[in-house]
Tab-separated table of C-alpha atoms in Angstrom:
chain	number	residue	atom	x	y	z
A	1	UNK	CA	-212.606	140.219	-10.019
A	2	UNK	CA	-208.928	142.034	-10.935
A	3	UNK	CA	-206.216	140.496	-11.651
A	4	UNK	CA	-203.208	140.225	-10.618
A	5	UNK	CA	-199.998	141.557	-11.455
A	6	UNK	CA	-198.241	138.468	-12.778
A	7	UNK	CA	-201.894	136.860	-14.053
A	8	UNK	CA	-202.220	140.452	-16.420
A	9	UNK	CA	-198.287	139.821	-17.115
A	10	UNK	CA	-198.885	136.001	-18.677
A	11	UNK	CA	-202.584	137.188	-19.995
A	12	UNK	CA	-201.259	140.245	-22.046
A	13	UNK	CA	-198.127	137.058	-23.001
A	14	UNK	CA	-201.855	135.301	-24.108
A	15	UNK	CA	-202.802	137.602	-26.375
A	16	UNK	CA	-199.833	138.324	-27.748
A	17	UNK	CA	-199.303	134.793	-29.252
A	18	UNK	CA	-202.678	134.527	-30.671
A	19	UNK	CA	-202.070	137.949	-32.439
A	20	UNK	CA	-198.869	136.323	-33.934
A	21	UNK	CA	-201.133	133.338	-34.682
A	22	UNK	CA	-203.730	135.064	-36.408
A	23	UNK	CA	-200.625	137.361	-37.882
A	24	UNK	CA	-199.245	134.359	-39.576
A	25	UNK	CA	-202.363	132.531	-40.983
A	26	UNK	CA	-203.147	135.935	-42.561
A	27	UNK	CA	-199.279	136.313	-44.070
A	28	UNK	CA	-200.160	131.921	-45.532
A	29	UNK	CA	-203.497	132.737	-47.167
A	30	UNK	CA	-201.581	135.798	-48.630
A	31	UNK	CA	-200.125	133.292	-50.775
A	32	UNK	CA	-202.434	132.895	-52.750
A	33	UNK	CA	-203.150	136.181	-53.214
A	34	UNK	CA	-199.614	136.704	-54.467
A	35	UNK	CA	-200.231	133.915	-56.859
A	36	UNK	CA	-202.374	134.846	-58.019
A	37	UNK	CA	-200.575	138.003	-59.262
A	38	UNK	CA	-198.016	136.241	-60.386
A	39	UNK	CA	-198.499	133.138	-61.191
A	40	UNK	CA	-195.604	131.063	-61.924
A	41	UNK	CA	-193.138	134.147	-61.082
A	42	UNK	CA	-194.123	134.048	-57.712
A	43	UNK	CA	-191.558	131.157	-56.708
A	44	UNK	CA	-189.295	131.911	-58.705
A	45	UNK	CA	-185.739	132.792	-58.316
A	46	UNK	CA	-184.919	136.781	-57.385
A	47	UNK	CA	-189.062	136.267	-57.594
A	48	UNK	CA	-191.944	138.164	-55.206
A	49	UNK	CA	-190.998	135.631	-52.611
A	50	UNK	CA	-187.781	135.211	-52.165
A	51	UNK	CA	-187.986	139.206	-52.461
A	52	UNK	CA	-190.078	139.270	-49.380
A	53	UNK	CA	-187.642	136.680	-47.500
A	54	UNK	CA	-184.812	139.254	-48.021
A	55	UNK	CA	-187.276	142.056	-46.538
A	56	UNK	CA	-187.893	140.233	-43.820
A	57	UNK	CA	-184.102	139.371	-42.773
A	58	UNK	CA	-182.805	142.684	-43.248
A	59	UNK	CA	-186.059	144.229	-41.862
A	60	UNK	CA	-185.097	141.738	-38.823
A	61	UNK	CA	-181.715	142.556	-38.429
A	62	UNK	CA	-182.394	146.369	-38.004
A	63	UNK	CA	-185.344	145.718	-36.033
A	64	UNK	CA	-183.412	144.056	-33.040
A	65	UNK	CA	-179.927	146.956	-33.372
A	66	UNK	CA	-183.233	149.322	-33.091
A	67	UNK	CA	-183.609	147.239	-29.686
A	68	UNK	CA	-180.016	146.682	-29.227
A	69	UNK	CA	-179.866	150.133	-28.580
A	70	UNK	CA	-183.466	150.007	-25.828
A	71	UNK	CA	-182.217	147.392	-24.107
A	72	UNK	CA	-178.567	147.780	-23.112
A	73	UNK	CA	-178.426	145.165	-20.990
A	74	UNK	CA	-179.532	142.449	-23.386
A	75	UNK	CA	-177.256	144.385	-26.223
A	76	UNK	CA	-174.523	141.907	-26.704
A	77	UNK	CA	-177.753	139.426	-27.781
A	78	UNK	CA	-179.984	141.692	-29.547
A	79	UNK	CA	-177.455	142.300	-31.888
A	80	UNK	CA	-176.143	138.204	-31.724
A	81	UNK	CA	-179.657	138.128	-33.215
A	82	UNK	CA	-179.161	140.768	-36.100
A	83	UNK	CA	-176.305	139.083	-36.864
A	84	UNK	CA	-178.079	135.724	-37.217
A	85	UNK	CA	-181.064	137.484	-39.666
A	86	UNK	CA	-177.894	138.882	-41.509
A	87	UNK	CA	-176.999	135.646	-42.317
A	88	UNK	CA	-179.775	134.112	-42.776
A	89	UNK	CA	-180.265	137.666	-45.794
A	90	UNK	CA	-176.740	136.213	-47.267
A	91	UNK	CA	-178.177	133.396	-47.423
A	92	UNK	CA	-180.694	134.047	-49.637
A	93	UNK	CA	-178.480	136.391	-51.917
A	94	UNK	CA	-176.538	132.998	-52.976
A	95	UNK	CA	-177.107	133.345	-56.695
A	96	UNK	CA	-176.325	136.271	-56.231
A	97	UNK	CA	-172.214	136.151	-54.500
A	98	UNK	CA	-172.037	133.232	-56.240
A	99	UNK	CA	-171.646	134.634	-59.638
A	100	UNK	CA	-170.800	137.883	-58.398
A	101	UNK	CA	-168.488	137.122	-55.004
A	102	UNK	CA	-166.898	133.902	-56.286
A	103	UNK	CA	-164.775	131.007	-53.934
A	104	UNK	CA	-166.264	133.050	-51.101
A	105	UNK	CA	-169.517	134.170	-51.922
A	106	UNK	CA	-172.501	133.989	-49.422
A	107	UNK	CA	-170.217	132.666	-46.475
A	108	UNK	CA	-168.959	136.128	-46.149
A	109	UNK	CA	-172.210	136.493	-43.884
A	110	UNK	CA	-170.134	134.721	-41.146
A	111	UNK	CA	-168.102	137.338	-39.988
A	112	UNK	CA	-171.841	138.813	-38.725
A	113	UNK	CA	-171.784	135.820	-36.365
A	114	UNK	CA	-168.509	135.645	-35.487
A	115	UNK	CA	-168.165	139.667	-34.718
A	116	UNK	CA	-171.138	139.626	-32.309
A	117	UNK	CA	-169.417	136.449	-30.129
A	118	UNK	CA	-167.146	138.559	-30.127
A	119	UNK	CA	-169.002	141.416	-28.332
A	120	UNK	CA	-171.036	138.384	-26.184
A	121	UNK	CA	-167.621	137.647	-24.885
A	122	UNK	CA	-166.018	140.795	-23.976
A	123	UNK	CA	-170.051	141.567	-22.403
A	124	UNK	CA	-169.510	137.649	-21.026
A	125	UNK	CA	-170.996	139.364	-17.679
A	126	UNK	CA	-174.431	140.516	-18.279
A	127	UNK	CA	-174.696	138.621	-21.510
A	128	UNK	CA	-174.474	135.209	-19.679
A	129	UNK	CA	-177.126	136.371	-17.574
A	130	UNK	CA	-178.982	138.375	-20.715
A	131	UNK	CA	-178.765	134.248	-22.862
A	132	UNK	CA	-180.575	132.741	-19.908
A	133	UNK	CA	-183.361	135.323	-19.854
A	134	UNK	CA	-183.953	135.470	-23.220
A	135	UNK	CA	-184.125	131.310	-23.098
A	136	UNK	CA	-187.410	131.941	-20.820
A	137	UNK	CA	-189.077	133.875	-23.541
A	138	UNK	CA	-191.841	133.115	-25.620
A	139	UNK	CA	-189.986	134.924	-28.329
A	140	UNK	CA	-186.797	131.915	-28.494
A	141	UNK	CA	-189.936	129.723	-28.460
A	142	UNK	CA	-191.082	131.475	-31.197
A	143	UNK	CA	-187.750	131.231	-32.467
A	144	UNK	CA	-187.449	127.645	-32.483
A	145	UNK	CA	-190.680	127.119	-34.090
A	146	UNK	CA	-190.018	128.836	-37.235
A	147	UNK	CA	-185.707	127.414	-37.072
A	148	UNK	CA	-187.731	124.175	-37.693
A	149	UNK	CA	-189.932	125.163	-39.987
A	150	UNK	CA	-187.427	127.023	-42.128
A	151	UNK	CA	-184.795	124.256	-41.620
A	152	UNK	CA	-186.313	120.593	-41.507
A	153	UNK	CA	-189.548	121.276	-42.141
A	154	UNK	CA	-188.928	123.229	-45.542
A	155	UNK	CA	-185.476	121.323	-46.512
A	156	UNK	CA	-186.994	117.722	-45.812
A	157	UNK	CA	-190.073	118.213	-47.672
A	158	UNK	CA	-188.749	120.081	-50.425
A	159	UNK	CA	-186.046	117.430	-51.359
A	160	UNK	CA	-186.024	116.785	-54.138
A	161	UNK	CA	-185.396	113.074	-54.573
A	162	UNK	CA	-188.294	113.179	-51.885
A	163	UNK	CA	-190.633	114.854	-54.324
A	164	UNK	CA	-189.288	112.547	-57.258
A	165	UNK	CA	-189.931	109.477	-54.834
A	166	UNK	CA	-193.784	110.564	-54.504
A	167	UNK	CA	-194.615	112.098	-57.062
A	168	UNK	CA	-193.075	109.639	-59.751
A	169	UNK	CA	-190.122	111.051	-62.246
A	170	UNK	CA	-192.643	112.169	-64.387
A	171	UNK	CA	-193.319	114.740	-62.034
A	172	UNK	CA	-191.653	118.711	-61.793
A	173	UNK	CA	-189.621	117.687	-58.471
A	174	UNK	CA	-188.270	121.476	-59.386
A	175	UNK	CA	-191.751	123.286	-59.329
A	176	UNK	CA	-192.594	121.415	-56.329
A	177	UNK	CA	-189.679	121.532	-54.135
A	178	UNK	CA	-189.816	125.681	-54.874
A	179	UNK	CA	-192.625	125.969	-53.211
A	180	UNK	CA	-192.681	124.023	-50.815
A	181	UNK	CA	-189.421	125.119	-49.611
A	182	UNK	CA	-190.184	128.737	-50.673
A	183	UNK	CA	-193.354	129.004	-48.649
A	184	UNK	CA	-192.083	127.227	-45.662
A	185	UNK	CA	-189.655	129.092	-45.476
A	186	UNK	CA	-190.872	132.749	-45.381
A	187	UNK	CA	-194.020	131.476	-43.553
A	188	UNK	CA	-189.865	130.758	-41.294
A	189	UNK	CA	-188.716	134.010	-42.175
A	190	UNK	CA	-192.447	135.426	-40.630
A	191	UNK	CA	-192.459	134.690	-37.129
A	192	UNK	CA	-188.473	135.914	-36.929
A	193	UNK	CA	-190.179	138.947	-37.650
A	194	UNK	CA	-193.083	138.359	-34.940
A	195	UNK	CA	-190.005	137.456	-32.203
A	196	UNK	CA	-188.532	141.103	-32.469
A	197	UNK	CA	-191.851	142.331	-31.312
A	198	UNK	CA	-191.739	139.516	-28.265
A	199	UNK	CA	-188.127	139.546	-27.942
A	200	UNK	CA	-188.637	143.911	-27.254
A	201	UNK	CA	-191.607	142.657	-24.509
A	202	UNK	CA	-189.821	140.051	-23.070
A	203	UNK	CA	-187.067	141.153	-22.853
A	204	UNK	CA	-188.194	145.152	-21.016
A	205	UNK	CA	-190.091	142.594	-18.690
A	206	UNK	CA	-186.824	141.469	-17.624
């Protein structure tokens, strides 16, 4: 029996979600292989995991910008998403900017979302419809999951006093914190990277 047009869209959407799940699981498993290679340097400052995080954010921002050029009707929303990724990249470079850009440090990255918001205001008629379309997409749900993992889960479970309370003061809470926090964050950024693909498919349908 042939599928209807709507059923076909739903089926393809479900297949994409299953694909994202499988790719994310493979990404998480790959952390084992990175740990075998880099050992104690895996989660250290400017280590391989932090570099992957930075790369994912920069790559995601670039893809959102490219999509804004292709899907011009949704350009304001896509540029706003790109600006959030750019802000996240600046935040990941906080140690670098603390040393080379005193006082302001990584916080200059807020200029990116500020500029994107101004752009959305200038295109508010088309941007309004685009925002509500985006909120209905699986890409938005994927991003919400990423935020939940990257902010709530990583920050709570990776909080040093929390770890010390569970494992005791003699435990190396700092090392455990970095493993939990940075490990959770890299998964969150990977989900954001996957959401760039889902954004294209979802918004193109709209």
